[in-house]
Amino acid sequence: MIVAAAGVAPAFAESALVRTPAEFTSALARVQPGDTLTLADGEWRDFQAVFTGVGAAGRPITLTAQTPGKVILTGRSNLSMAGEHLVVSNLVFRDGFSPTGEVLSFRKSRTERANHSRVTGVVIDGFSKPDRAESDNWVALYGHHNRFDHNQLTGKTNAGTTLVVIRDPEQGLENRHAIDHNYFGRRAVLGSNGGETIRVGTSHASASSSFTTVENNWFEQCSGEVEIVSNKSGGNVYRGNVFFESQGALVLRHGDDNLVENNVFIGNGLPNTGGVRVINRRNTIRNNYMEGLAGSNFGSALTIMYGVPNSPLHRYVQVDGAVIENNSFIDVREMSFGAGMDAERSAAPVNSRFVGNLIVNRDGRDPVRAQGDMSGVTFLRNIQSPKATQSGVLGRKVTLARGPGELLLPKGLKGFGVGADMTFVGREQTGVSWYPKKKAVVALDSGAVHAAAPGEDTLTRAIAQAAAGDRIMLQPGVYIVNQIVSLNRAVTVQGPVKGRAEIQFSRPSLFEIGGGAALRLSRVTISGALAPDVAGAAVLRAGQGAAGYQLIVEDSAFEDLTVNRSFNVFAAGPGSLADRIRLERVTVDKATGSVIAAHTETADLGAYNAEVVEVIDSTFRDVTGPVLDLYRGGTDESTFGPRLILTGSTFERSGRADDGAFKLYGVQRAQIRGNRFVDSGAPNFFRRVGDPVFIWSGNRLEGTPDLITNVKPLEVAP
């Protein structure tokens, strides 16, 4: 091997080690079939690599790392490849983002694509654009007969598909790609459409076949949106994959003649974990195992949808000729037969079969939900335990035991559900062995404890010195903060058990929470008396585009938020998305804005600012605006949130303007129980899209107008 010295163009033979982008370009010009181009260990910053060449079968041209995992592409970097028989391996993308719409692309231009090529052992870790709404695809497969295997993709936070197969007539629609043994790690809730982990095709070419195979991959906590995998072409195979604690489903959105077999879905009871959604013609779903899935409706363990008569390609083609056989549904919340039925989607499934399936719920619940006409589906030789309600499903007591593959199998019962010999690919068999699959998350209150004395800017200094997970303990007294405290990590500020710790602030906000951060406030009183008279002030604020953060406030009070006309306790910045906002035993006295203002999204893609909001045992007095202002716009059905729990709280003289005590627009799940509304504006719930759950129970209206809602009467409990 001839090794190039730094600053000297390499004399290229069978292999060359290059240390700069210029050396890479020079060496690439001389590659021949069978040659290897090696990037030297280290950081390659702002490197937009273009890898081209024409190898041969059995003699590919290879681009690789000197040491697996030690070549790091950072900053504004990406890689595009074009040619024949190319191999890329053992690179890492992190600490940056692509300046274009793709991180790793199987094409150089619209006319120059990669075919018969392979990417293996590549890691893309958190390489997301800073603006959550700005879309890109991490991996874009073009051309035909390419393989993407044993790669590791985790931590995407912005819009756009993690891996997409892009099809067009110019390159040929029969792609015949192989996507196998990859580890798709955590993809946080995006809070809008466009958060798929894999998409194969688009609606406009979905009547043709791609013949792509997706097998033996792990999808762990891939929860970007309702569709984990979005199939939008025909002739594809999804085999032997594991979906672990992932919100959403494998969705046969468009395209015919697809096969879904031998996959394992494990939800562990987590919300919105789903299985397979069936649409279109002649799709087969067989020998799949589903356990502990808590999703419902479009994200249930099995969803068979209603279609649109004579549907255009971009809508919902009627289910016709579906075969659903020998699948196991164990301890699942719901199986939805006839989902989506409405005035447009009026075509029931036809010519379909549901045969040899096993349904067992050990708590005795019946997960089968028939929402429409299922006469077009033949139910034959299925078993449900402990009892059945659907014709063609036999009810009987079934005992389960873990089989050799650690799956729950029925004792003494053959021919129902998955085969007794079924196993699944292990996590360690996917991705790479030399890079961790999960990052350690520093939790609140997991670090050191620091004391802060009363005074001016003492709290500011204490927080600046705190590491992730640390807790700041306040003594009784007054703390004055003269700058906005920005948080990018997990921090707790806790007051004393006895006495009062009061925080006053002289800027428009006290805290600004960044992406991935967490803030817990406990036993403190926060006063807005020193805040300036400026528009849009808020005690707590999420920064623009901040995603994946948490805010927890407990046993605390907010006072004197009256120095301007719209002073909020918390305000979500544009493009921000909270994983969780929780207020428990919180008191707010006199605020001219809202307590939670999460209404900055206006796009028609189902966007919103908070996934879960919990308000428990709290009191709100003289709050001018709606105490809770939660907004989810658009008519897209691709998201699960927002979700609200409001219990045991009191609203006094609050929200008396037109927007009411609270304003919930497009919220997908709201549980409102045991609250008092005294001399306040009417609570307001507006149904925007989908089939939201609205539970109104045990609430008292005293001098307050009735609830304003446009949901069905049966959805409002007494």
XYZ file of C-alpha atoms in Angstrom:
718
model
C 0.000 0.000 0.000
C 1.245 3.488 -0.854
C 0.476 6.005 1.916
C 0.235 9.701 1.082
C 2.097 12.144 3.280
C 0.245 15.250 4.442
C 0.219 17.915 1.745
C 1.543 15.556 -0.938
C -0.701 14.101 -3.627
C -0.750 10.303 -3.266
C 0.726 8.017 -5.871
C -2.252 5.680 -6.225
C -1.978 1.927 -6.560
C -4.391 -0.624 -5.079
C -5.037 1.413 -1.953
C -4.341 4.911 -0.738
C -4.643 6.703 2.595
C -5.732 10.314 2.144
C -5.704 13.010 4.817
C -7.407 16.014 3.191
C -10.329 16.635 0.844
C -7.872 17.703 -1.855
C -5.984 14.404 -1.575
C -9.294 12.562 -1.718
C -10.285 14.303 -4.970
C -6.887 13.689 -6.525
C -6.826 10.008 -5.614
C -10.408 9.459 -6.722
C -9.526 10.495 -10.264
C -7.317 7.392 -10.639
C -9.365 4.645 -9.025
C -9.808 1.341 -10.832
C -12.005 -1.681 -10.095
C -10.823 -3.371 -6.900
C -9.149 -0.237 -5.463
C -9.701 1.085 -1.942
C -9.648 4.732 -0.935
C -9.097 5.172 2.816
C -9.845 8.313 4.829
C -7.326 8.945 7.595
C -8.563 8.867 11.182
C -9.662 12.201 12.557
C -12.276 14.879 12.074
C -13.287 15.805 8.530
C -15.108 19.085 8.953
C -17.311 20.673 6.261
C -16.472 17.818 3.892
C -18.956 17.359 1.045
C -17.574 14.150 -0.407
C -18.504 13.072 -3.915
C -17.551 9.421 -4.478
C -17.723 8.265 -8.088
C -16.313 5.390 -10.079
C -17.037 2.268 -12.066
C -16.111 -0.937 -10.341
C -16.964 -4.459 -11.370
C -18.869 -7.353 -9.867
C -16.584 -8.896 -7.252
C -14.130 -5.979 -7.653
C -15.875 -2.896 -6.237
C -14.270 0.458 -5.619
C -14.293 1.039 -1.858
C -14.293 4.173 0.291
C -13.626 3.374 3.926
C -12.199 4.599 7.224
C -8.657 3.947 8.399
C -10.180 2.687 11.649
C -13.899 1.950 11.948
C -15.567 4.744 13.913
C -12.559 7.058 13.997
C -13.295 8.982 10.802
C -15.819 11.623 11.842
C -17.561 13.821 9.274
C -18.701 16.946 11.124
C -19.949 20.455 10.497
C -21.619 20.942 7.107
C -20.779 17.566 5.626
C -22.408 14.938 3.438
C -21.587 12.201 0.964
C -22.987 11.472 -2.482
C -22.045 8.528 -4.660
C -22.588 7.678 -8.310
C -21.405 4.895 -10.565
C -21.371 1.096 -10.489
C -20.196 -1.380 -7.867
C -19.171 1.107 -5.180
C -18.816 0.378 -1.448
C -18.800 2.888 1.421
C -18.035 1.685 4.942
C -17.153 2.543 8.557
C -17.739 6.324 8.564
C -19.465 8.423 11.253
C -21.558 11.560 10.714
C -22.106 13.595 13.890
C -21.866 17.084 15.405
C -23.268 18.877 12.397
C -25.785 18.597 9.589
C -25.939 18.339 5.823
C -25.967 21.674 3.941
C -28.217 20.008 1.339
C -31.364 17.897 1.483
C -29.537 14.598 2.051
C -26.739 13.349 4.295
C -25.876 10.215 2.326
C -27.153 9.990 -1.237
C -26.943 7.249 -3.837
C -26.671 9.867 -6.561
C -24.458 12.777 -7.584
C -27.044 14.471 -9.789
C -30.390 13.738 -11.397
C -28.664 11.840 -14.182
C -25.739 10.279 -12.249
C -26.794 7.585 -9.783
C -25.272 4.627 -7.981
C -26.256 1.094 -9.024
C -25.144 -2.308 -7.693
C -23.548 -0.421 -4.796
C -23.389 -0.855 -1.033
C -23.212 1.240 2.130
C -22.310 -0.732 5.247
C -21.120 0.057 8.766
C -21.948 3.771 8.558
C -23.204 5.698 11.609
C -25.345 8.839 11.435
C -25.769 10.161 14.968
C -27.908 13.229 15.659
C -26.859 14.842 12.367
C -30.010 16.979 12.270
C -30.664 20.443 10.952
C -31.085 22.935 13.825
C -34.514 24.063 12.630
C -36.958 21.241 13.360
C -39.199 22.312 10.471
C -36.406 22.271 7.864
C -36.611 18.950 6.081
C -33.927 16.600 4.840
C -33.468 12.871 4.293
C -30.563 11.249 6.051
C -30.222 8.464 3.490
C -31.643 8.605 -0.046
C -31.531 5.426 -2.124
C -31.629 6.056 -5.876
C -30.792 3.781 -8.780
C -31.258 0.022 -8.600
C -29.801 -3.096 -6.980
C -28.214 -1.220 -4.086
C -27.718 -2.532 -0.561
C -27.847 -0.588 2.704
C -26.844 -2.873 5.569
C -25.411 -2.973 9.107
C -25.659 0.786 9.488
C -26.723 2.748 12.548
C -29.004 5.788 12.300
C -30.211 7.456 15.467
C -31.272 10.817 16.874
C -32.968 12.547 13.943
C -34.950 15.532 15.278
C -35.870 17.544 12.184
C -38.464 16.898 9.498
C -37.818 14.448 6.714
C -37.487 10.705 6.394
C -34.562 8.912 7.998
C -34.182 6.617 4.969
C -36.106 7.016 1.732
C -36.232 5.060 -1.522
C -36.739 7.657 -4.246
C -38.267 6.403 -7.470
C -38.753 7.939 -10.906
C -39.157 6.640 -14.465
C -35.803 8.072 -15.579
C -33.838 5.734 -13.312
C -36.326 2.852 -13.591
C -39.074 2.142 -11.106
C -37.975 -1.409 -10.264
C -35.350 -0.544 -7.689
C -34.669 -3.992 -6.153
C -32.802 -2.523 -3.189
C -31.916 -4.474 -0.040
C -32.173 -2.720 3.333
C -31.055 -5.144 6.023
C -29.494 -5.520 9.479
C -29.617 -1.810 10.214
C -30.250 -0.294 13.635
C -32.711 2.588 13.498
C -32.435 4.210 16.927
C -34.494 6.750 18.777
C -36.455 9.151 16.619
C -38.301 11.558 18.889
C -41.840 12.679 18.156
C -41.636 15.284 15.395
C -44.975 16.890 16.154
C -45.986 17.144 12.494
C -46.138 15.105 9.307
C -42.797 14.065 7.793
C -41.258 12.004 10.592
C -41.139 8.549 8.974
C -38.150 6.305 9.605
C -38.414 4.555 6.227
C -40.437 5.457 3.160
C -40.373 3.431 -0.045
C -41.704 5.522 -2.912
C -44.319 8.257 -3.175
C -47.989 8.264 -4.073
C -47.630 9.457 -7.683
C -45.703 6.311 -8.770
C -47.275 3.928 -6.263
C -49.161 1.921 -8.908
C -45.820 0.431 -9.989
C -43.545 -1.979 -8.101
C -40.236 -1.203 -6.435
C -39.355 -4.782 -5.379
C -37.388 -3.476 -2.415
C -36.687 -5.781 0.538
C -36.533 -4.467 4.106
C -35.496 -7.257 6.447
C -33.815 -8.035 9.760
C -33.644 -4.421 10.927
C -34.251 -3.030 14.438
C -36.518 -0.033 14.930
C -36.104 1.117 18.531
C -38.144 4.064 19.832
C -38.733 5.270 16.283
C -41.672 7.535 17.130
C -41.472 10.426 14.680
C -45.085 10.088 13.513
C -47.935 7.624 12.886
C -46.025 5.908 10.046
C -42.763 4.306 11.196
C -42.492 2.652 7.794
C -44.496 4.225 4.979
C -44.863 1.883 2.030
C -45.789 3.798 -1.126
C -45.053 1.329 -3.914
C -45.746 -2.265 -4.861
C -43.996 -5.611 -4.686
C -42.002 -4.884 -1.525
C -41.102 -7.317 1.251
C -40.910 -6.426 4.962
C -39.509 -9.478 6.719
C -37.942 -10.302 10.074
C -37.797 -6.761 11.416
C -38.162 -5.831 15.099
C -40.196 -2.794 16.132
C -39.363 -2.117 19.776
C -41.191 0.526 21.835
C -41.863 2.548 18.691
C -44.934 4.752 18.377
C -46.743 4.270 15.103
C -47.065 1.384 12.670
C -45.795 -0.253 9.520
C -48.237 1.319 7.073
C -49.107 -0.054 3.641
C -50.074 3.446 2.606
C -49.982 3.040 -1.178
C -49.135 0.191 -3.526
C -50.222 -3.398 -4.114
C -48.811 -6.928 -3.753
C -46.633 -6.237 -0.724
C -45.612 -8.893 1.804
C -45.270 -8.307 5.556
C -44.067 -11.440 7.319
C -42.119 -12.707 10.345
C -41.853 -9.279 11.972
C -41.934 -8.723 15.740
C -43.640 -5.732 17.356
C -42.967 -5.201 21.077
C -44.680 -2.209 22.713
C -44.204 -2.894 26.432
C -47.486 -1.069 26.974
C -46.154 2.311 25.853
C -48.689 4.751 24.351
C -49.319 4.651 20.597
C -47.198 1.569 19.916
C -48.753 -0.131 16.920
C -48.397 -2.896 14.365
C -49.574 -2.991 10.734
C -52.075 -0.774 8.901
C -53.608 -2.310 5.787
C -54.742 -0.352 2.698
C -54.752 -1.136 -1.055
C -54.856 -4.414 -3.018
C -53.483 -7.938 -2.580
C -51.278 -7.233 0.401
C -50.294 -10.166 2.634
C -49.657 -9.933 6.368
C -48.607 -13.268 7.837
C -46.717 -14.824 10.734
C -46.133 -11.513 12.537
C -45.893 -11.339 16.344
C -47.337 -8.390 18.265
C -47.103 -8.024 22.035
C -47.944 -5.239 24.477
C -49.023 -2.744 21.820
C -51.069 0.120 23.307
C -51.931 1.980 20.111
C -55.462 2.537 18.837
C -57.305 3.556 15.675
C -54.742 4.291 12.910
C -51.929 3.092 15.187
C -53.488 -0.109 16.551
C -51.933 -3.570 16.468
C -53.831 -4.278 13.257
C -55.750 -1.635 11.328
C -57.846 -2.481 8.280
C -58.963 0.778 6.721
C -61.942 1.931 4.750
C -61.030 3.343 1.346
C -62.162 6.045 -1.036
C -64.293 4.833 -3.961
C -62.267 5.224 -7.187
C -59.543 6.730 -5.054
C -56.926 9.019 -6.551
C -53.378 7.818 -5.937
C -52.733 10.171 -3.038
C -55.777 9.114 -0.971
C -56.903 5.699 0.322
C -57.363 2.826 -2.131
C -59.982 0.318 -0.983
C -58.645 -2.807 0.730
C -59.114 -5.592 -1.802
C -57.687 -9.104 -1.618
C -55.816 -8.700 1.672
C -54.591 -11.928 3.307
C -54.028 -11.701 7.058
C -53.010 -15.086 8.411
C -51.250 -16.768 11.311
C -50.393 -13.612 13.211
C -50.231 -13.466 17.024
C -51.784 -10.551 18.901
C -50.818 -10.775 22.569
C -52.006 -8.244 25.167
C -52.760 -5.564 22.590
C -55.082 -2.678 23.293
C -56.909 -2.554 19.973
C -57.393 -4.163 16.585
C -59.307 -1.734 14.386
C -61.490 -3.190 11.621
C -62.889 -0.436 9.395
C -60.819 2.494 10.616
C -61.165 5.889 8.957
C -64.745 5.413 7.808
C -66.264 8.789 6.952
C -68.131 10.533 4.128
C -65.094 10.308 1.824
C -63.709 6.945 2.950
C -66.857 4.896 2.396
C -65.511 1.777 0.639
C -65.415 -1.255 2.951
C -62.746 -3.955 2.536
C -63.591 -6.687 -0.002
C -62.327 -10.128 -1.090
C -60.104 -10.396 1.977
C -59.259 -13.151 4.475
C -58.477 -13.211 8.191
C -57.373 -16.785 8.873
C -55.510 -18.726 11.571
C -54.769 -15.739 13.779
C -54.364 -15.873 17.560
C -55.705 -13.094 19.813
C -54.946 -13.358 23.538
C -55.450 -10.681 26.158
C -54.518 -12.069 29.551
C -56.432 -9.322 31.362
C -59.653 -10.402 29.656
C -60.184 -7.251 27.575
C -61.565 -7.548 24.066
C -59.291 -5.607 21.673
C -61.423 -6.155 18.567
C -63.086 -2.937 17.452
C -65.381 -3.264 14.438
C -65.973 0.244 13.117
C -67.604 -0.591 9.808
C -68.906 -3.285 7.484
C -66.571 -6.298 7.560
C -68.701 -8.592 5.373
C -65.995 -8.381 2.705
C -63.490 -10.046 5.051
C -63.753 -13.824 5.555
C -62.986 -14.747 9.171
C -61.978 -18.414 9.400
C -60.268 -20.620 12.028
C -59.121 -17.832 14.352
C -58.899 -18.161 18.133
C -59.407 -15.451 20.747
C -58.858 -15.826 24.479
C -60.636 -15.709 26.826
C -63.687 -15.131 24.617
C -64.591 -13.899 21.143
C -67.221 -11.517 19.817
C -66.464 -11.691 16.085
C -68.000 -14.332 13.857
C -65.287 -16.643 12.501
C -63.259 -16.289 15.701
C -63.520 -19.097 18.261
C -63.416 -18.101 21.918
C -61.490 -20.363 24.273
C -59.107 -20.177 27.195
C -55.496 -20.179 26.034
C -52.408 -20.563 28.216
C -49.182 -18.962 26.995
C -45.537 -19.773 27.616
C -42.296 -18.353 26.281
C -40.951 -20.402 23.398
C -37.365 -20.892 22.229
C -37.426 -17.479 20.580
C -38.721 -15.796 23.787
C -42.085 -15.196 22.143
C -45.336 -16.117 23.913
C -46.798 -19.238 22.319
C -50.036 -21.093 23.095
C -49.681 -24.363 24.987
C -51.188 -27.368 23.252
C -52.403 -25.395 20.264
C -50.962 -25.634 16.770
C -51.789 -23.838 13.563
C -52.875 -20.578 15.187
C -50.669 -17.507 15.337
C -46.960 -17.537 14.549
C -45.001 -20.748 14.145
C -43.500 -22.345 17.243
C -40.011 -22.080 15.763
C -40.164 -18.331 15.118
C -37.190 -16.273 16.331
C -36.082 -12.720 15.586
C -32.888 -10.846 14.844
C -31.053 -9.626 17.928
C -30.257 -5.971 18.492
C -26.542 -6.800 18.565
C -26.813 -8.343 15.087
C -27.816 -4.982 13.630
C -25.856 -1.781 13.149
C -22.203 -1.763 14.163
C -20.358 -3.200 17.144
C -17.886 -0.341 17.563
C -20.328 2.503 18.296
C -22.926 2.626 21.098
C -26.525 2.193 20.051
C -27.915 4.309 22.870
C -26.680 7.510 24.440
C -26.834 7.795 28.193
C -29.496 10.370 29.070
C -28.752 12.432 32.157
C -31.935 12.511 34.191
C -33.208 15.260 36.450
C -31.878 15.053 40.028
C -29.274 12.452 39.127
C -26.272 14.682 39.812
C -24.786 16.796 42.565
C -26.615 19.179 44.914
C -25.513 22.842 45.132
C -26.640 25.453 47.655
C -27.484 29.009 46.561
C -27.868 31.916 48.962
C -30.354 34.765 48.442
C -29.096 37.807 46.586
C -28.597 39.360 43.199
C -27.556 36.924 40.441
C -26.594 34.215 42.930
C -29.048 31.847 41.275
C -27.679 32.714 37.833
C -24.151 31.813 38.887
C -25.254 28.593 40.558
C -27.042 27.394 37.426
C -24.069 28.315 35.225
C -21.852 26.091 37.359
C -24.300 23.184 37.504
C -23.712 20.104 35.387
C -26.432 18.065 33.744
C -28.631 16.414 36.354
C -27.602 18.749 39.188
C -29.990 20.327 41.689
C -29.819 23.893 43.043
C -31.135 24.149 46.616
C -32.435 27.591 47.594
C -32.520 29.015 51.084
C -35.419 31.223 52.225
C -35.099 34.728 50.814
C -35.265 36.750 47.599
C -33.260 35.891 44.479
C -32.940 38.536 41.756
C -32.029 37.412 38.235
C -30.853 40.070 35.758
C -30.401 37.990 32.613
C -32.341 35.336 30.749
C -31.041 31.965 31.922
C -30.605 29.635 28.941
C -30.755 25.891 29.629
C -29.366 23.133 27.414
C -29.262 20.370 30.040
C -31.277 18.902 32.915
C -31.393 21.188 35.981
C -33.605 21.361 39.089
C -34.208 24.516 41.123
C -35.748 23.622 44.485
C -36.810 25.810 47.365
C -36.775 25.046 51.097
C -39.231 22.819 52.920
C -39.887 25.671 55.364
C -39.864 29.334 54.440
C -40.269 31.089 51.088
C -37.750 31.291 48.251
C -38.864 34.063 45.905
C -37.342 34.592 42.468
C -37.688 37.981 40.763
C -36.416 38.695 37.261
C -35.742 41.905 35.371
C -35.726 40.571 31.797
C -38.700 39.596 29.560
C -38.150 35.945 30.572
C -36.555 34.125 33.456
C -35.679 30.822 31.729
C -35.294 29.872 28.082
C -35.307 26.109 27.570
C -33.361 24.629 24.673
C -33.695 21.386 22.748
C -33.161 18.262 24.836
C -33.069 20.230 28.086
C -35.146 19.628 31.206
C -36.148 22.057 33.942
C -37.778 21.178 37.235
C -38.982 23.936 39.543
C -40.114 22.920 43.009
C -41.208 24.877 46.102
C -40.447 28.314 44.638
C -42.416 31.525 44.233
C -41.765 33.521 41.062
C -42.749 37.168 40.838
C -42.990 39.251 37.692
C -42.912 42.551 39.587
C -39.467 43.545 38.187
C -40.098 42.387 34.599
C -40.098 45.095 31.895
C -43.287 46.272 30.233
C -42.691 44.618 26.855
C -44.933 42.614 24.583
C -44.731 38.844 24.678
C -43.123 38.398 28.085
C -43.104 34.916 29.634
C -41.584 33.560 32.816
C -40.592 30.350 31.050
C -39.994 30.076 27.335
C -39.004 27.343 24.887
C -36.494 28.583 22.342
C -37.360 28.640 18.667
C -37.063 25.132 17.241
C -36.316 23.567 20.643
C -37.400 19.926 20.625
C -37.387 17.036 23.044
C -37.393 19.125 26.216
C -39.257 18.709 29.506
C -40.722 21.240 31.944
C -41.919 20.167 35.385
C -43.254 22.683 37.925
C -44.555 21.512 41.300
C -45.565 23.041 44.620
C -44.814 26.508 43.257
C -46.544 29.863 42.762
C -46.471 32.624 40.139
C -47.479 36.160 41.055
C -47.756 39.664 39.609
C -47.550 38.785 35.928
C -49.374 42.002 35.064
C -46.790 44.526 33.895
C -47.816 44.112 30.253
C -50.941 43.084 28.393
C -49.960 39.506 27.605
C -47.689 38.067 30.293
C -47.572 34.268 30.072
C -46.252 31.775 32.586
C -44.957 29.536 29.777
C -44.733 30.274 26.044
C -43.653 27.851 23.327
C -41.383 29.338 20.672
C -42.093 28.801 16.961
C -41.155 25.300 15.850
C -40.591 24.067 19.393
C -41.937 20.775 20.728
C -42.019 19.645 24.351
C -41.953 15.968 25.189
C -43.766 16.820 28.398
C -45.050 19.810 30.364
C -46.306 19.028 33.861
C -47.786 21.420 36.418
C -48.699 19.887 39.777
C -49.931 21.824 42.799
C -49.143 25.110 41.066
C -50.858 28.408 41.884
C -51.022 31.345 39.482
C -52.379 34.663 40.808
C -52.913 37.498 38.347
C -51.526 36.957 34.867
C -52.509 38.964 31.791
C -51.689 36.162 29.367
C -51.984 32.372 29.558
C -50.448 29.828 31.881
C -49.455 27.541 28.987
C -49.355 29.250 25.585
C -48.544 26.538 23.036
C -50.111 27.821 19.837
C -47.334 28.982 17.518
C -47.820 26.356 14.772
C -49.941 27.339 11.787
C -48.868 24.835 9.120
C -51.356 22.359 7.630
C -49.241 19.340 8.567
C -50.601 18.548 12.000
C -47.898 20.553 13.765
C -48.087 21.417 17.464
C -45.870 22.515 20.372
C -46.357 19.973 23.159
C -46.747 16.214 23.010
C -48.034 15.698 26.569
C -49.431 18.371 28.913
C -50.414 17.461 32.476
C -52.066 19.912 34.878
C -52.891 18.405 38.259
C -54.334 19.845 41.496
C -53.509 23.422 40.542
C -55.234 26.789 41.055
C -55.525 29.659 38.592
C -56.951 33.025 39.659
C -57.473 36.117 37.544
C -55.729 34.791 34.438
C -56.870 36.993 31.550
C -56.249 34.700 28.606
C -57.197 31.055 28.278
C -55.294 29.291 31.054
C -54.340 26.532 28.608
C -54.004 27.437 24.941
C -53.040 24.321 22.966
C -53.135 24.263 19.176
C -52.697 21.578 16.531
C -53.354 22.847 13.028
C -54.144 21.259 9.697
C -56.085 18.165 8.722
C -53.191 15.718 8.446
C -53.692 12.463 10.375
C -50.036 11.577 10.861
C -49.525 12.593 14.506
C -50.749 11.379 17.896
C -50.571 14.583 19.942
C -51.127 16.811 21.676
C -52.400 14.900 24.713
C -53.803 16.678 27.782
C -54.576 15.515 31.309
C -56.329 18.159 33.420
C -57.522 16.971 36.835
C -58.405 18.359 40.250
C -57.741 21.994 39.347
C -59.614 25.229 40.007
C -60.154 28.122 37.602
C -61.344 31.358 39.228
C -62.211 34.480 37.218
C -60.001 33.218 34.409
C -60.320 33.227 30.654
C -63.309 35.523 30.683
C -62.458 36.870 27.252
C -63.747 35.171 24.081
C -61.216 32.295 24.228
C -62.541 30.924 27.542
C -61.012 29.158 30.543
C -59.067 26.914 28.224
C -58.800 26.686 24.438
C -58.017 23.286 22.973
C -57.850 23.306 19.180
C -57.097 20.017 17.446
C -55.927 18.277 20.635
C -56.055 14.544 19.945
C -56.632 13.245 23.463
C -57.978 15.242 26.402
C -58.946 13.884 29.807
C -60.601 16.621 31.862
C -61.853 15.318 35.194
C -62.835 16.744 38.552
C -62.097 20.443 37.962
C -63.942 23.596 39.126
C -64.613 26.566 36.878
C -65.749 29.577 38.924
C -66.837 32.824 37.240
C -64.628 31.949 34.279
C -64.964 31.819 30.516
C -66.477 28.778 28.851
C -64.046 25.871 28.364
C -63.494 25.405 24.645
C -62.635 22.187 22.763
C -62.518 22.255 18.958
C -62.216 19.033 17.004
C -60.009 19.564 13.947
C -59.203 16.166 12.444
C -59.227 12.450 13.066
C -61.054 10.707 15.885
C -59.940 12.540 19.027
C -60.686 11.265 22.504
C -62.398 13.848 24.694
C -63.313 12.856 28.240
C -65.221 15.409 30.321
C -66.179 14.003 33.699
C -66.963 15.279 37.201
C -66.302 18.951 36.403
C -68.257 21.773 38.090
C -69.266 24.999 36.363
C -70.096 27.771 38.842
C -70.998 31.061 37.205
C -69.274 29.753 34.088
C -70.872 29.108 30.660
C -71.230 25.547 29.457
C -68.461 23.694 27.700
C -68.103 24.657 24.034
C -67.254 21.609 21.935
C -67.817 20.246 18.456
C -67.236 16.568 19.307
C -69.982 13.976 19.255
C -72.230 14.082 22.344
C -71.245 10.523 23.290
C -67.646 11.623 23.650
C -68.577 13.939 26.517
C -69.022 11.842 29.650
C -71.409 13.039 32.389
